[in-house]
Amino acid sequence: MINKLIAKIQKTGAPIVVGLDPMLGYIPEHIQKKAFAEYGETLEGAAEAIWQFNKEIVDKTYDLIPAVKPQIAMYEQFGIEGLKAYKKTVDYCKSRDLVVIGDIKRGDIGSTSAAYAVGHLGKVQVGSKCYVPFDEDFATVNPYLGSDGVKPFMEVCKEENKGLFILVKTSNPSSGEFQDQLVNGRPLYELVGEKVAQWGEEHMGDAGYSYIGAVVGATYPEMGAVLRKLMPKTYILVPGYGAQGGKGKDLVNFFNEDGLGAIVNSSRGIIAAYKQEKYAKFGAENFGDASRAAVEDMVADISGALNAR
Amino acid sequence: MINKLIAKIQKTGAPIVVGLDPMLGYIPEHIQKKAFAEYGETLEGAAEAIWQFNKEIVDKTYDLIPAVKPQIAMYEQFGIEGLKAYKKTVDYCKSRDLVVIGDIKRGDIGSTSAAYAVGHLGKVQVGSKCYVPFDEDFATVNPYLGSDGVKPFMEVCKEENKGLFILVKTSNPSSGEFQDQLVNGRPLYELVGEKVAQWGEEHMGDAGYSYIGAVVGATYPEMGAVLRKLMPKTYILVPGYGAQGGKGKDLVNFFNEDGLGAIVNSSRGIIAAYKQEKYAKFGAENFGDASRAAVEDMVADISGALNAR
């Protein structure tokens, strides 16, 4: 799947991923009204609003981008109905030939990690039959529990040609509380990064990059530079662009000289673009067109920064 | 909710929690056959088997125990149908007046953590209405992302009188890879433990214990002793008893002098007790009675160890 991701990044010229994190507050009034008219102000109604919102954004951007990253929490908060909208979104994005990175940040041990892995990336056995429950292409994974937590995911990835992005250095202000603590003079995130690189060696793709990637926040560009060197064959998923403060010029550190090695996520900045002054001219009715324009601007910003280095 | 948990522990004399982690392999043939006859070898069939299995175990043990801990991964692996069985299990356990600890190990940042928190412990707003999607009493949380990840959960806990158990030192063999790394001469898990104690001060219950608990594996009793002192007002959820190797005598370190402060989980050892030689006499048909006997033995083991200290 890393091969497909890289091929699509090269084809679109867009090392970006659109974060499908549909808070209800981002969804235009007219979409919510229509969904509530049909299903009431219910969990089902919320799920329908999310789904219609996502579908429009995907329809208006899928030809420009290689991948999407639905954040499962935003669906899970609406319970079973929300998770149905998550699954519908995953399936629809795949039908549009997008690579789907499930931002699930799961992590447990042994058979429990294996259960998450088969549920999200693999097949589950029921008697003599097999099913693919969620079927994302990549999943994000939390490394706090160590190799026991990650290896069951890797085994499923090998079987299914799927991939992971493992949290190394997250984009939030307090990420340093534990991740930056010095261990023998080096921050913990470097140790985690080294481990990710090592795990990655066990599952390499064709283009010199591993199926096992890392998450490093755009908000920490200096750390990105260090981690880039420490994990040369690791694809880095970079959250924190746009709304969280990261800009194109901060991102060059995350890429290798071949122009590959990183994929930058923007969620709010794309999906709620119509709410920004810059894209207000589109109006809430044409929120999908605003998202398309925001994607084009983001690609230009990052390409410009990469070309200028 | 910590108040209720403590009251129930005192009433039952059982500082234990039954882990409802129903792998299909644990579920007796006759339960699976019946479910598959009704729903086919489908995800729905698997979910029905899980639910019937759980119900029997809860019916046979609820009067002896204060709490259950369903492991959501074991349900999530069967997709939406599995998650419906999770929700059904949560609701049924609550109808039996059990405290429900959702072992979800979620953890993200800001609004994303908040979304998990409202989805599992709180209420979600849809238009003018409010819904309680999963409605567990406690949830387990991964601390790798720092305060930004934990505080949104704590806010919901305060509103709803619910609680957390935050991963500090996990029971698996490789938990030391990151958790044991020395920071200024002290292992990372101690730093996390101190942080948990500090977060806990912001949300104290009535009996001298906080709503914000910790997870520390039974497999590391010496570390348990250190963490017990470091977090005197923190309830410790202790996994790793039984199948993972922990025994009653290893557990005394996790308790305070008042006999409180810890709750020990057993999953496989209770729910699949009928598969052990010791309980084979019950037979697969009476797996619930085997679980009941295993609960009684576990309570005796732990009480014995606590009385002997």
mmCIF file of C-alpha atoms in Angstrom, chain B residues 128-290:
data_model
loop_
_atom_site.group_PDB
_atom_site.id
_atom_site.type_symbol
_atom_site.label_atom_id
_atom_site.label_comp_id
_atom_site.label_asym_id
_atom_site.label_seq_id
_atom_site.Cartn_x
_atom_site.Cartn_y
_atom_site.Cartn_z
ATOM 1 C CA SER B 128 -31.128 20.519 20.279
ATOM 2 C CA LYS B 129 -30.907 16.944 21.572
ATOM 3 C CA CYS B 130 -28.355 15.044 23.662
ATOM 4 C CA TYR B 131 -27.397 11.386 23.410
ATOM 5 C CA VAL B 132 -25.225 9.019 25.453
ATOM 6 C CA PRO B 133 -23.524 6.879 22.806
ATOM 7 C CA PHE B 134 -21.552 4.179 24.668
ATOM 8 C CA ASP B 135 -21.950 5.240 28.298
ATOM 9 C CA GLU B 136 -19.247 3.285 30.099
ATOM 10 C CA ASP B 137 -18.478 4.337 33.716
ATOM 11 C CA PHE B 138 -14.693 4.415 33.336
ATOM 12 C CA ALA B 139 -12.424 4.344 30.302
ATOM 13 C CA THR B 140 -8.762 3.436 29.926
ATOM 14 C CA VAL B 141 -6.640 6.143 28.305
ATOM 15 C CA ASN B 142 -3.175 6.174 26.707
ATOM 16 C CA PRO B 143 -1.002 9.061 28.010
ATOM 17 C CA TYR B 144 1.668 9.226 25.268
ATOM 18 C CA LEU B 145 0.318 12.538 23.920
ATOM 19 C CA GLY B 146 0.516 14.311 27.302
ATOM 20 C CA SER B 147 -1.928 16.572 29.139
ATOM 21 C CA ASP B 148 -3.608 17.781 25.938
ATOM 22 C CA GLY B 149 -4.742 14.235 25.394
ATOM 23 C CA VAL B 150 -5.925 13.539 28.930
ATOM 24 C CA LYS B 151 -7.573 16.797 30.002
ATOM 25 C CA PRO B 152 -10.525 16.617 27.571
ATOM 26 C CA PHE B 153 -11.340 13.216 29.096
ATOM 27 C CA MET B 154 -11.064 14.675 32.600
ATOM 28 C CA GLU B 155 -13.451 17.491 31.789
ATOM 29 C CA VAL B 156 -16.113 15.049 30.671
ATOM 30 C CA CYS B 157 -15.447 12.917 33.759
ATOM 31 C CA LYS B 158 -16.064 15.923 35.998
ATOM 32 C CA GLU B 159 -19.367 16.723 34.311
ATOM 33 C CA GLU B 160 -20.578 13.146 34.340
ATOM 34 C CA ASN B 161 -19.005 11.837 37.570
ATOM 35 C CA LYS B 162 -17.117 9.261 35.596
ATOM 36 C CA GLY B 163 -13.508 8.143 35.775
ATOM 37 C CA LEU B 164 -10.366 7.100 33.938
ATOM 38 C CA PHE B 165 -7.609 4.562 34.266
ATOM 39 C CA ILE B 166 -4.504 5.911 32.568
ATOM 40 C CA LEU B 167 -1.802 3.546 31.285
ATOM 41 C CA VAL B 168 1.302 3.913 33.438
ATOM 42 C CA LYS B 169 3.138 0.566 33.346
ATOM 43 C CA THR B 170 1.535 -2.111 31.200
ATOM 44 C CA SER B 171 1.676 -5.845 31.892
ATOM 45 C CA ASN B 172 3.271 -7.023 28.633
ATOM 46 C CA PRO B 173 6.882 -8.258 28.301
ATOM 47 C CA SER B 174 8.018 -5.371 26.061
ATOM 48 C CA SER B 175 6.345 -2.635 28.101
ATOM 49 C CA GLY B 176 9.784 -1.571 29.281
ATOM 50 C CA GLU B 177 11.005 -0.612 25.801
ATOM 51 C CA PHE B 178 9.758 2.929 26.306
ATOM 52 C CA GLN B 179 8.085 2.922 29.736
ATOM 53 C CA ASP B 180 11.234 1.869 31.633
ATOM 54 C CA GLN B 181 13.628 4.285 29.933
ATOM 55 C CA LEU B 182 15.469 6.326 32.531
ATOM 56 C CA VAL B 183 14.807 10.045 32.635
ATOM 57 C CA ASN B 184 17.144 11.775 35.082
ATOM 58 C CA GLY B 185 17.748 8.400 36.652
ATOM 59 C CA ARG B 186 14.079 7.500 37.040
ATOM 60 C CA PRO B 187 11.972 5.343 34.728
ATOM 61 C CA LEU B 188 9.470 7.097 32.479
ATOM 62 C CA TYR B 189 6.552 5.223 34.066
ATOM 63 C CA GLU B 190 7.290 7.011 37.355
ATOM 64 C CA LEU B 191 6.996 10.364 35.588
ATOM 65 C CA VAL B 192 3.731 9.253 34.062
ATOM 66 C CA GLY B 193 2.598 8.010 37.478
ATOM 67 C CA GLU B 194 3.405 11.373 39.075
ATOM 68 C CA LYS B 195 1.462 13.118 36.348
ATOM 69 C CA VAL B 196 -1.510 10.816 36.909
ATOM 70 C CA ALA B 197 -1.407 11.598 40.635
ATOM 71 C CA GLN B 198 -1.279 15.313 39.826
ATOM 72 C CA TRP B 199 -4.164 15.111 37.347
ATOM 73 C CA GLY B 200 -6.038 13.072 39.939
ATOM 74 C CA GLU B 201 -5.833 15.850 42.536
ATOM 75 C CA GLU B 202 -8.118 17.870 40.266
ATOM 76 C CA HIS B 203 -10.914 15.346 40.558
ATOM 77 C CA MET B 204 -11.137 13.659 43.956
ATOM 78 C CA GLY B 205 -13.858 11.306 45.150
ATOM 79 C CA ASP B 206 -15.258 10.966 48.676
ATOM 80 C CA ALA B 207 -13.244 8.060 50.073
ATOM 81 C CA GLY B 208 -9.813 9.655 49.633
ATOM 82 C CA TYR B 209 -9.355 8.289 46.139
ATOM 83 C CA SER B 210 -9.409 10.124 42.848
ATOM 84 C CA TYR B 211 -11.662 9.593 39.842
ATOM 85 C CA ILE B 212 -8.450 9.426 37.807
ATOM 86 C CA GLY B 213 -6.848 6.018 38.196
ATOM 87 C CA ALA B 214 -3.847 4.239 36.723
ATOM 88 C CA VAL B 215 -3.111 0.958 34.979
ATOM 89 C CA VAL B 216 -0.108 -0.965 36.347
ATOM 90 C CA GLY B 217 0.524 -4.575 35.333
ATOM 91 C CA ALA B 218 0.460 -7.382 37.922
ATOM 92 C CA THR B 219 3.520 -8.777 36.179
ATOM 93 C CA TYR B 220 5.692 -6.000 37.655
ATOM 94 C CA PRO B 221 5.073 -6.166 41.433
ATOM 95 C CA GLU B 222 8.213 -4.231 42.448
ATOM 96 C CA MET B 223 7.256 -1.368 40.190
ATOM 97 C CA GLY B 224 3.742 -1.640 41.607
ATOM 98 C CA ALA B 225 5.143 -1.030 45.092
ATOM 99 C CA VAL B 226 6.971 2.123 43.961
ATOM 100 C CA LEU B 227 3.990 3.431 42.045
ATOM 101 C CA ARG B 228 1.644 2.683 44.961
ATOM 102 C CA LYS B 229 3.675 5.106 47.107
ATOM 103 C CA LEU B 230 4.017 7.652 44.333
ATOM 104 C CA MET B 231 0.257 7.780 43.706
ATOM 105 C CA PRO B 232 -1.293 7.214 47.145
ATOM 106 C CA LYS B 233 -4.740 8.486 46.184
ATOM 107 C CA THR B 234 -4.849 6.790 42.795
ATOM 108 C CA TYR B 235 -6.892 3.649 42.249
ATOM 109 C CA ILE B 236 -4.783 1.136 40.342
ATOM 110 C CA LEU B 237 -6.331 -1.174 37.782
ATOM 111 C CA VAL B 238 -4.083 -4.224 37.675
ATOM 112 C CA PRO B 239 -4.167 -6.426 34.582
ATOM 113 C CA GLY B 240 -2.036 -9.506 34.115
ATOM 114 C CA TYR B 241 -3.414 -11.711 36.917
ATOM 115 C CA GLY B 242 -3.750 -15.411 36.152
ATOM 116 C CA ALA B 243 -3.209 -16.184 32.492
ATOM 117 C CA GLN B 244 -0.479 -13.528 32.169
ATOM 118 C CA GLY B 245 1.341 -14.906 35.204
ATOM 119 C CA GLY B 246 0.430 -12.648 38.152
ATOM 120 C CA LYS B 247 -0.566 -14.327 41.470
ATOM 121 C CA GLY B 248 -2.294 -13.091 44.630
ATOM 122 C CA LYS B 249 0.940 -12.729 46.580
ATOM 123 C CA ASP B 250 2.369 -10.510 43.815
ATOM 124 C CA LEU B 251 -0.554 -8.166 44.225
ATOM 125 C CA VAL B 252 -0.329 -7.004 47.825
ATOM 126 C CA ASN B 253 2.054 -4.233 46.749
ATOM 127 C CA PHE B 254 -0.672 -2.630 44.707
ATOM 128 C CA PHE B 255 -2.984 -2.135 47.690
ATOM 129 C CA ASN B 256 -2.875 0.531 50.355
ATOM 130 C CA GLU B 257 -2.960 -0.316 54.068
ATOM 131 C CA ASP B 258 -6.709 0.346 54.076
ATOM 132 C CA GLY B 259 -7.098 -2.700 51.822
ATOM 133 C CA LEU B 260 -8.247 -0.390 49.046
ATOM 134 C CA GLY B 261 -6.496 1.303 46.151
ATOM 135 C CA ALA B 262 -6.372 -1.535 43.648
ATOM 136 C CA ILE B 263 -8.702 -3.593 41.522
ATOM 137 C CA VAL B 264 -7.321 -6.665 39.819
ATOM 138 C CA ASN B 265 -8.484 -7.773 36.394
ATOM 139 C CA SER B 266 -8.723 -11.298 35.115
ATOM 140 C CA SER B 267 -10.074 -12.017 31.665
ATOM 141 C CA ARG B 268 -9.228 -15.409 30.186
ATOM 142 C CA GLY B 269 -8.780 -16.941 33.651
ATOM 143 C CA ILE B 270 -12.434 -16.238 34.431
ATOM 144 C CA ILE B 271 -14.325 -16.222 31.139
ATOM 145 C CA ALA B 272 -12.564 -19.272 29.713
ATOM 146 C CA ALA B 273 -12.227 -21.029 33.092
ATOM 147 C CA TYR B 274 -14.136 -24.056 31.802
ATOM 148 C CA LYS B 275 -11.155 -24.802 29.529
ATOM 149 C CA GLN B 276 -8.781 -25.171 32.485
ATOM 150 C CA GLU B 277 -8.213 -28.613 33.952
ATOM 151 C CA LYS B 278 -9.145 -27.222 37.350
ATOM 152 C CA TYR B 279 -12.669 -26.372 36.245
ATOM 153 C CA ALA B 280 -13.106 -29.035 33.563
ATOM 154 C CA LYS B 281 -15.654 -30.848 35.716
ATOM 155 C CA PHE B 282 -18.222 -28.164 34.912
ATOM 156 C CA GLY B 283 -18.067 -28.953 31.196
ATOM 157 C CA ALA B 284 -18.498 -26.491 28.344
ATOM 158 C CA GLU B 285 -22.289 -26.514 28.815
ATOM 159 C CA ASN B 286 -21.861 -25.011 32.293
ATOM 160 C CA PHE B 287 -19.106 -22.544 31.448
ATOM 161 C CA GLY B 288 -20.821 -19.864 33.524
ATOM 162 C CA ASP B 289 -20.567 -21.992 36.660
ATOM 163 C CA ALA B 290 -16.889 -22.550 35.926
#
